[in-house]
Coordinates of C-alpha atoms and ligand atoms in Angstrom, one line a residue:
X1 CA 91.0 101.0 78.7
X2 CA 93.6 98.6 77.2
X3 CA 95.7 98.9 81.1
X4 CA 92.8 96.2 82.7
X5 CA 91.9 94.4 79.6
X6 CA 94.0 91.0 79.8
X7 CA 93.5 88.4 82.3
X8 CA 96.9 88.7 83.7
X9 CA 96.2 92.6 84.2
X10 CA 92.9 91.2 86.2
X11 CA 95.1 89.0 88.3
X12 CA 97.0 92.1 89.3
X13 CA 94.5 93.6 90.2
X14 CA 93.4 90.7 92.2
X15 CA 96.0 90.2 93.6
X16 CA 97.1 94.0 94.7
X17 CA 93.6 94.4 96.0
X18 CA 93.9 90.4 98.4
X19 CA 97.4 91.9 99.9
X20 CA 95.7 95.3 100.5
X21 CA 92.6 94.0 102.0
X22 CA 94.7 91.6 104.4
X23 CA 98.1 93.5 105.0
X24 CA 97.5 96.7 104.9
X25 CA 93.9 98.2 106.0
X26 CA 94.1 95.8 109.5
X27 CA 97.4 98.3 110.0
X28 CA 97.9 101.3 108.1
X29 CA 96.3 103.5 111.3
X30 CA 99.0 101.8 113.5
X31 CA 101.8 102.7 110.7
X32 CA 100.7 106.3 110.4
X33 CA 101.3 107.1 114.1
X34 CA 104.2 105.1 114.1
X35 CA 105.3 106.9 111.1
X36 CA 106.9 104.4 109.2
X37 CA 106.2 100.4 108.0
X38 CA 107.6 97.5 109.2
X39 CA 110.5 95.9 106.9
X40 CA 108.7 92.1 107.0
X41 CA 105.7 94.3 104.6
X42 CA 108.3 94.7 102.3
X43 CA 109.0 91.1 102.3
X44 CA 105.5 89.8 102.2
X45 CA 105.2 92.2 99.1
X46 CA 107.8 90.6 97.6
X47 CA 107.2 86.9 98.3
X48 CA 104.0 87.2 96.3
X49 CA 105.9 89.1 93.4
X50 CA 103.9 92.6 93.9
X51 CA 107.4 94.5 94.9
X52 CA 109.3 93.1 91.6
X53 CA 106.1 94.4 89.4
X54 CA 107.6 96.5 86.6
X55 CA 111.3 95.4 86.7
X56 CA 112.7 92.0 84.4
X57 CA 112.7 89.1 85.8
X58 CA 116.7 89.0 85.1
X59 CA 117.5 91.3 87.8
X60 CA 115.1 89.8 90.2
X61 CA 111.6 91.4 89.4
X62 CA 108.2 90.0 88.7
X63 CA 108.1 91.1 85.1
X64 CA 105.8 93.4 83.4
X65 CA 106.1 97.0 82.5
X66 CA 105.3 101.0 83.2
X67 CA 101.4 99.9 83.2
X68 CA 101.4 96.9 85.1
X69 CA 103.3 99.0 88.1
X70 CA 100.8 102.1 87.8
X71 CA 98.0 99.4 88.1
X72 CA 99.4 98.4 91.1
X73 CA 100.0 101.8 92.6
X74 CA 95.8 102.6 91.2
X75 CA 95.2 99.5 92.9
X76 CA 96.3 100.5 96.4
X77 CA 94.6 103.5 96.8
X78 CA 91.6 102.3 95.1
X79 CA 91.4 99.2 97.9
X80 CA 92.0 101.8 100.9
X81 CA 95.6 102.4 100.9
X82 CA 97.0 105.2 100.3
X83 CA 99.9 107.7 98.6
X84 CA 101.6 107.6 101.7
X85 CA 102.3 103.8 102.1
X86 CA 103.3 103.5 97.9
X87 CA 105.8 106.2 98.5
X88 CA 107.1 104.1 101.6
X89 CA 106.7 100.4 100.6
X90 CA 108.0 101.4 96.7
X91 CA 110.6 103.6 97.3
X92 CA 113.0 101.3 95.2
X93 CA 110.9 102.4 92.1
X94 CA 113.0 105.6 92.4
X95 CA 116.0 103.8 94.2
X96 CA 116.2 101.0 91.5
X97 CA 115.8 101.9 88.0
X98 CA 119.1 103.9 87.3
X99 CA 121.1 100.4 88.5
X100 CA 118.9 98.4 86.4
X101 CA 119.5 100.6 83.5
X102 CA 123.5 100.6 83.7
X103 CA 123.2 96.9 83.5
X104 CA 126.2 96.5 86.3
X105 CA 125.9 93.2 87.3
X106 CA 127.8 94.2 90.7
X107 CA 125.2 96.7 91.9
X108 CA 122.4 93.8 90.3
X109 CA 123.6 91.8 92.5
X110 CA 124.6 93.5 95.7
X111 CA 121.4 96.2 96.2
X112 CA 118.9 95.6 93.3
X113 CA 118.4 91.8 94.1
X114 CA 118.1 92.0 97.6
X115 CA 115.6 94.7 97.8
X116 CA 113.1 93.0 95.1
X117 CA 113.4 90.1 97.3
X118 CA 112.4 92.6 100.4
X119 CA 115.5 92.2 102.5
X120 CA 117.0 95.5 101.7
X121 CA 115.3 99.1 101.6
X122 CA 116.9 101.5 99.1
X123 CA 116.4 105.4 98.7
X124 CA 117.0 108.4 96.2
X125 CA 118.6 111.6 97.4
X126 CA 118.5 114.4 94.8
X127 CA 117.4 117.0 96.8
X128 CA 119.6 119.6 99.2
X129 CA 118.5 122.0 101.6
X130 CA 119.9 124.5 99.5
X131 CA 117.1 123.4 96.6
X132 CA 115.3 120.5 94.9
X133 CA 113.5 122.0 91.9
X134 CA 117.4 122.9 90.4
X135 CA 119.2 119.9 90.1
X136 CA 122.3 120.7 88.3
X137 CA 122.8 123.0 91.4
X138 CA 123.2 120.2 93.5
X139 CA 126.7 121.0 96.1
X140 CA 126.9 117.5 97.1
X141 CA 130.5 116.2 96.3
X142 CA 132.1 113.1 95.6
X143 CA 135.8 113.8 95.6
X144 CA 138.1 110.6 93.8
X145 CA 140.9 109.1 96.0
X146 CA 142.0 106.3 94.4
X147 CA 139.9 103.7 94.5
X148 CA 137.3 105.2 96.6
X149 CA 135.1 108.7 96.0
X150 CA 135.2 110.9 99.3
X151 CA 131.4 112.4 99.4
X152 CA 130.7 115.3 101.1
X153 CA 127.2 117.4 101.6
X154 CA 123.5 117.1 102.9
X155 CA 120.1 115.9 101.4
X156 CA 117.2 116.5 103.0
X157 CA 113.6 116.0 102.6
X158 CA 114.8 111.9 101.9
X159 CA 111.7 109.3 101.9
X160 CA 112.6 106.3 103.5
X161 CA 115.7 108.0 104.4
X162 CA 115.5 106.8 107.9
X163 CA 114.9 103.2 107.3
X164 CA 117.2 102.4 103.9
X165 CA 120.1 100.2 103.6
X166 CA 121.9 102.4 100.7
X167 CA 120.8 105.3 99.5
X168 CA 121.3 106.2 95.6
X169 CA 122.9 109.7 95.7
X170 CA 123.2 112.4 93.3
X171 CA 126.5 113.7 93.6
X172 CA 128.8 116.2 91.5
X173 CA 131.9 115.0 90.6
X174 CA 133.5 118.1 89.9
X175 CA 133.1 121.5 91.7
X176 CA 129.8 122.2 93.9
X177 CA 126.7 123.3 91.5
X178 CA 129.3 122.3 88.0
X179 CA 126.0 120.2 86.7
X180 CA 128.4 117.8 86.5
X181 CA 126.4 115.1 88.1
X182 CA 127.2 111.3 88.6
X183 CA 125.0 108.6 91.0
X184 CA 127.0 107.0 94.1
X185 CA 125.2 104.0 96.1
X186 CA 126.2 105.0 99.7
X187 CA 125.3 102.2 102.0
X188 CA 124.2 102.8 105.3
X189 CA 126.8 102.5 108.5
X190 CA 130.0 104.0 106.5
X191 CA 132.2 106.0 108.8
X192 CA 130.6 109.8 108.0
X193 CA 127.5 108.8 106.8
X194 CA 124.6 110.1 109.3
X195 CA 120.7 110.0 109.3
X196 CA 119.6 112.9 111.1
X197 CA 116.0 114.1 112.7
X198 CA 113.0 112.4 111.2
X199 CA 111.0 114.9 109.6
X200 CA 106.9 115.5 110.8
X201 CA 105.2 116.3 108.0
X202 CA 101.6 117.5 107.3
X203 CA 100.9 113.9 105.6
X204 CA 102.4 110.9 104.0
X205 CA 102.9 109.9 108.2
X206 CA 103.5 106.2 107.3
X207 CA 106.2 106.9 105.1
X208 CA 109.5 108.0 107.1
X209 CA 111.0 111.2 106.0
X210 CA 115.0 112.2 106.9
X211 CA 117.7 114.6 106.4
X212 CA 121.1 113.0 105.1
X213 CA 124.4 114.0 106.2
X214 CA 127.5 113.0 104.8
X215 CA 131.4 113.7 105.9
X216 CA 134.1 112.4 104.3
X217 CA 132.6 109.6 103.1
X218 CA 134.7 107.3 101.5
X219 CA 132.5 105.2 98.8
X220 CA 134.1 102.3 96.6
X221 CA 133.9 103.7 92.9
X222 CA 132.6 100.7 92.0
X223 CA 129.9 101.9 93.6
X224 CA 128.8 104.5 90.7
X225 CA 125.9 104.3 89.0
X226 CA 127.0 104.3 85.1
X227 CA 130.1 106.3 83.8
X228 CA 131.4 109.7 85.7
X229 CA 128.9 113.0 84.6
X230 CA 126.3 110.6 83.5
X231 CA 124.1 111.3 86.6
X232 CA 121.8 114.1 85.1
X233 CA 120.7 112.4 82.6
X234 CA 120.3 109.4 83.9
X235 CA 118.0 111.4 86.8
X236 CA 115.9 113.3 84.1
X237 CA 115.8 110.0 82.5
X238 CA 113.9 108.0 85.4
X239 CA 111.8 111.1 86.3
X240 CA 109.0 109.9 83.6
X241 CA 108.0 106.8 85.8
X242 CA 108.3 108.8 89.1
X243 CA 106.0 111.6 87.7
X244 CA 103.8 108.8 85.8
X245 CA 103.5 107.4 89.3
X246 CA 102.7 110.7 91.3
X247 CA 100.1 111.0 88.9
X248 CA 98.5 107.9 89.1
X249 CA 98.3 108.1 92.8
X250 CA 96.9 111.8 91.8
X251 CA 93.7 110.4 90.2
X252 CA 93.8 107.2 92.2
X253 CA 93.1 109.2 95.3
X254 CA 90.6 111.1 93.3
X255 CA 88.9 107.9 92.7
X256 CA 89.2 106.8 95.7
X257 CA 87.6 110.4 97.4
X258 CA 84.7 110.0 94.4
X259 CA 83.5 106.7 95.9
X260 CA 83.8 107.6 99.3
X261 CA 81.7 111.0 98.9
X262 CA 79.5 109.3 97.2
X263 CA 78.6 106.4 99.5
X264 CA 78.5 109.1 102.1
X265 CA 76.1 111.3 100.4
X266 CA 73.8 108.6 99.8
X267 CA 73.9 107.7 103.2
X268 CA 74.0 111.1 105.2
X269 CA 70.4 112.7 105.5
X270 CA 70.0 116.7 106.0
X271 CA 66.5 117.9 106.3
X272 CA 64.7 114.5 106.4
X273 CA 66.4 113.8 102.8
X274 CA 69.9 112.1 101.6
X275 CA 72.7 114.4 100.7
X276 CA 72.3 112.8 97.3
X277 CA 68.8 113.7 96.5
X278 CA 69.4 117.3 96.3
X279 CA 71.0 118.3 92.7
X280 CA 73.8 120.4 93.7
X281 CA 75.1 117.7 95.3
X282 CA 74.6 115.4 92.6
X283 CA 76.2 117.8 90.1
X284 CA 79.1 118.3 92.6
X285 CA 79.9 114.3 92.6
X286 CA 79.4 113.7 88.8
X287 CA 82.2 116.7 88.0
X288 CA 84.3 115.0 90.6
X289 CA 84.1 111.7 89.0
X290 CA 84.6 113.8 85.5
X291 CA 87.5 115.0 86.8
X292 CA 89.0 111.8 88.6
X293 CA 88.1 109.9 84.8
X294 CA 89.5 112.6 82.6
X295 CA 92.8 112.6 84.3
X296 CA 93.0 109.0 84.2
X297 CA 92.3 108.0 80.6
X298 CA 95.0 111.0 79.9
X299 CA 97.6 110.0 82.3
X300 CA 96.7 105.9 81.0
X301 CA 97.1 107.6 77.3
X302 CA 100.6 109.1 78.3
X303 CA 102.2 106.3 79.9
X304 CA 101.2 103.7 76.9
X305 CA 103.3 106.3 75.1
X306 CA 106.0 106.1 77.2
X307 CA 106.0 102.5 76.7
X308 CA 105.8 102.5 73.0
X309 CA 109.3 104.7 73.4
X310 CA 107.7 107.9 72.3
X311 CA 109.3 111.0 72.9
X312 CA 106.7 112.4 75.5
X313 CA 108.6 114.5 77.7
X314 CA 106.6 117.1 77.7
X315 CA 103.0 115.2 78.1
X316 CA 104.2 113.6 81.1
X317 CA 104.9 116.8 82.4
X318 CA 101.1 117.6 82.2
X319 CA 99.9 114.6 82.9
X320 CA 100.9 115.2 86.1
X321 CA 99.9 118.4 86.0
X322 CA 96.2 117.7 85.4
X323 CA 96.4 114.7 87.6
X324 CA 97.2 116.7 90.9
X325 CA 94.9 119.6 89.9
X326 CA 91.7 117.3 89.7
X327 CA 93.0 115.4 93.0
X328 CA 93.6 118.4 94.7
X329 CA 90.0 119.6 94.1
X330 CA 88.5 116.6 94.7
X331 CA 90.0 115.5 98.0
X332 CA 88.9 119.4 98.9
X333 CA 85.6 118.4 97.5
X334 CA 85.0 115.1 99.2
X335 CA 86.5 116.3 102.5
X336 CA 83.6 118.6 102.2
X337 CA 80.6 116.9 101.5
X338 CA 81.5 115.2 104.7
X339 CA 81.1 117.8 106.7
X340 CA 82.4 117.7 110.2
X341 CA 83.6 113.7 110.2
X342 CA 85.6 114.9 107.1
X343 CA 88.0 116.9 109.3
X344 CA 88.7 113.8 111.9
X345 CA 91.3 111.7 111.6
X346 CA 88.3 108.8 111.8
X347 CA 87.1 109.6 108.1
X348 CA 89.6 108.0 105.5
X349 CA 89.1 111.5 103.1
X350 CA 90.6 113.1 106.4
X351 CA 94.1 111.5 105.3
X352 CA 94.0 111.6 101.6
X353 CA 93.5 115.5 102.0
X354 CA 96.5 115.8 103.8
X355 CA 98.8 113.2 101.7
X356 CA 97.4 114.9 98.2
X357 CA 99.4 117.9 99.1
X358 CA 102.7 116.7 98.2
X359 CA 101.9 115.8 94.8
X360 CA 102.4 118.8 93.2
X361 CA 105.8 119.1 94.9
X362 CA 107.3 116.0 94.8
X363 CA 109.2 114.3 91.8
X364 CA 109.2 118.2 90.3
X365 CA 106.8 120.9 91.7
X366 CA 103.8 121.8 89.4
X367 CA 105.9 125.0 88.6
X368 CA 108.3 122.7 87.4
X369 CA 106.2 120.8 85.2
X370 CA 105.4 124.1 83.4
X371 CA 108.2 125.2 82.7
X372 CA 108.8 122.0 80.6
X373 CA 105.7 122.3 79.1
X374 CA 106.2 125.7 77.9
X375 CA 109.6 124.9 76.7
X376 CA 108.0 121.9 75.0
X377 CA 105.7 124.8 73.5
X378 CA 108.8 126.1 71.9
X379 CA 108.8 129.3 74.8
Ligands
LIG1 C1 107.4 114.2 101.8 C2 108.5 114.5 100.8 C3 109.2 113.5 100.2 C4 110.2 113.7 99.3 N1 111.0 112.7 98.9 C5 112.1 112.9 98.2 C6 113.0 111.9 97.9 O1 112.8 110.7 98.2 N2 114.2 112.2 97.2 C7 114.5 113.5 96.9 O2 115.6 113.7 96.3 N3 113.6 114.5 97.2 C8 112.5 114.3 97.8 N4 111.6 115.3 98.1 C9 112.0 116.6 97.8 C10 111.1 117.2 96.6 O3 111.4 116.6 95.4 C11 111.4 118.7 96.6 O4 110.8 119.3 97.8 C12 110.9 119.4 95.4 O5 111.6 119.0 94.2 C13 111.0 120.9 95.4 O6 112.2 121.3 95.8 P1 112.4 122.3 97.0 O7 111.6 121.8 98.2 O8 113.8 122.6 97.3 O9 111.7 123.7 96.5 P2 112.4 124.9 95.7 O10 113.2 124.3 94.6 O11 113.2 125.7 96.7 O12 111.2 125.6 95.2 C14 110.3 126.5 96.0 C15 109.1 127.0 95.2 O13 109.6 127.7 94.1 C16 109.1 127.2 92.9 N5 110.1 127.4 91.9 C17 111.4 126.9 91.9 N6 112.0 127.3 90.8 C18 111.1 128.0 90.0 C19 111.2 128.6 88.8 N7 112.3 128.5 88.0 N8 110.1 129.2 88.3 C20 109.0 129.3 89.0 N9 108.9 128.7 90.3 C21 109.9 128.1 90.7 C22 108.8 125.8 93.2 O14 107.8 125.3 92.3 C23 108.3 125.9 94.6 O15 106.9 126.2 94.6 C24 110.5 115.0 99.0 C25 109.8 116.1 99.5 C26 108.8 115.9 100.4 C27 108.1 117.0 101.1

């Protein structure tokens, strides 16, 4: 695999692994039931450069590219994190990258800067409670006054939507579901702007969840993310490394679940012998470690193509596809094999069962993906 093969790539695994081993696992219990992690993680990330990992060191990041920030994210869960916490701790690699694109020195400066260096928390609102999956639908307004866009609508289902500083909102800028989208920062604390309930979901507990509201909102128009009616494609653009990311965590997890089944198995005894003597058992743990490996090197193979600038559109869309089917039956799987600990909150498979589910949902549900794919098939 050419992702680990250089020694800086080792260091970041290292590295991702030392902050996991010392930050996280000693807390992670205490931030699921809290249901959210503490700002100062953020800045510990970023004082050791693991929160700037895949964005240029001109607009405040640690360097590298697409791989070195999925090795990262592999990392995590790999060291006993978890979906949940990525989604929550790197919620600017959906929040940042459409600033960084536009190359607007002004929103560089003022949200993209500040949240590398872990002072700020950003977020991404796309979806409405009307519908995600249909995102030129979106009813969301942004109305120009002058100087100023008056925004007007909901988001809902918004991760780190409780605890962000600005959030990066999709917003038409013509008539409700016109497709006629365009990005607005909207910063937290403007007159109209209101965070409602925090949302209890069945997993992903450490990373908060909210409903946006937003009345008469008046947002500079400096403000916008790129020129007026730009915002759909600048969304489809980004969704590549969101879905490239939702996959990784897909087989990461799978990993993760492989290597804990299997040091249970060889520990558990049934019948005076270890779960892993008997060959159904075996077989069971060798397709799940097929499955967790296949969906890696193809998900690895997709996002050096990404990277190389191909055109991969499609591939991406079934590289998550195949990532989230082989997690989802191997968290099932794992959560299995360990019987009745596998079902308490004690046993670490417990979580990853829950937070696998919103993989195929998030960043474009599974249905989603194949509709892509079959228009990619020419259907
Ligand atoms: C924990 C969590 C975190 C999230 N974080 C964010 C976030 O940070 N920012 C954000 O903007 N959104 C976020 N989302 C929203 C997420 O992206 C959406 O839930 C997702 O895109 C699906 O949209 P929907 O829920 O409106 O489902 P719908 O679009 O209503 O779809 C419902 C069902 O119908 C299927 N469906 C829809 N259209 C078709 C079709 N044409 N053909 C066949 N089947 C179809 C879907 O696949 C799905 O199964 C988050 C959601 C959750 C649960």
């Amino acid at each position: 695999m050419t992702m680990v093969d250089t020694p800086e790539r080792r260091q970041l695994r290292e590295l991702t692994r030392a902050f996991v081993t010392k930050e996280v696992l000693p807390h992670l219990d205490d931030w699921e039931r809290a249901g959210e992690v503490p700002r100062s993680l953020h800045e510990t990330a970023a004082k050791i450069g693991l929160l700037g990992i895949g964005f240029p060191e001109s607009v405040g990041g640690s360097g590298g590219d697409l791989l070195d920030s999925l090795l990262v994210t592999e990392e995590i869960i790999r060291s006993g994190g978890s979906s949940g916490l990525i989604a929550a701790l790197f919620t600017h690699g959906i929040a940042l990258p459409h600033m960084v694109a536009s190359h607007d020195d002004g929103l560089i400066e003022r949200y993209v800067r500040p949240t590398l260096a872990g002072t700020m928390i950003g977020a991404l609102a796309i979806t409405e409670p009307d519908g995600g999956s249909d995102v030129a639908g979106i009813r969301t307004c942004a109305r120009r006054d002058g100087d100023h866009y008056v925004v007007n609508g909901s988001k809902t289902y918004i991760t780190s939507g409780a605890r962000s500083d600005f959030v990066t909102t999709a917003v038409c800028t013509d008539f409700p579901g016109s497709g006629s989208l365009s990005l607005l920062v909207i910063e937290k604390g403007l007159p109209g702007f209101t965070v409602g309930r925090r949302l209890e979901k069945l997993g992903w507990h450490c990373s908060d969840t909210a409903e946006l509201s937003f009345v008469d909102v008046r947002v500079p128009v400096t403000n916008r993310v790129g020129p007026e009616d730009t915002g759909f494609l600048a969304i489809m653009q980004q969704f590549a490394t969101e879905r490239l990311s939702l996959a990784t965590q897909a087989y990461a997890t799978a990993q993760r679940c492989v290597e804990l089944a299997t040091r249970w198995c060889r520990d558990r005894s049934t019948f005076g012998r270890p779960l892993a003597s008997r060959q159904l058992v075996r077989h069971r743990l060798a397709e799940m470690h097929t499955r967790a490996e296949a969906a890696r090197a193809y998900v690895h193979d997709v996002a050096e193509r990404v990277v190389a600038g191909q055109p991969v559109v499609t591939e991406v869309a079934m590289a998550k596809n195949v990532a989230v089917a082989a997690c989802d039956a191997v968290v099932d799987a794992a959560l299995q094999l360990h019987g009745g600990f596998g079902y308490l909150r004690d046993a670490e498979v417990e979580r990853h069962y829950r937070d696998a589910r919103i993989l195929g949902i998030g960043g474009g549900t599974t249905e989603i993906m194949n509709e892509i794919i079959a228009k990619g098939m020419g259907l």
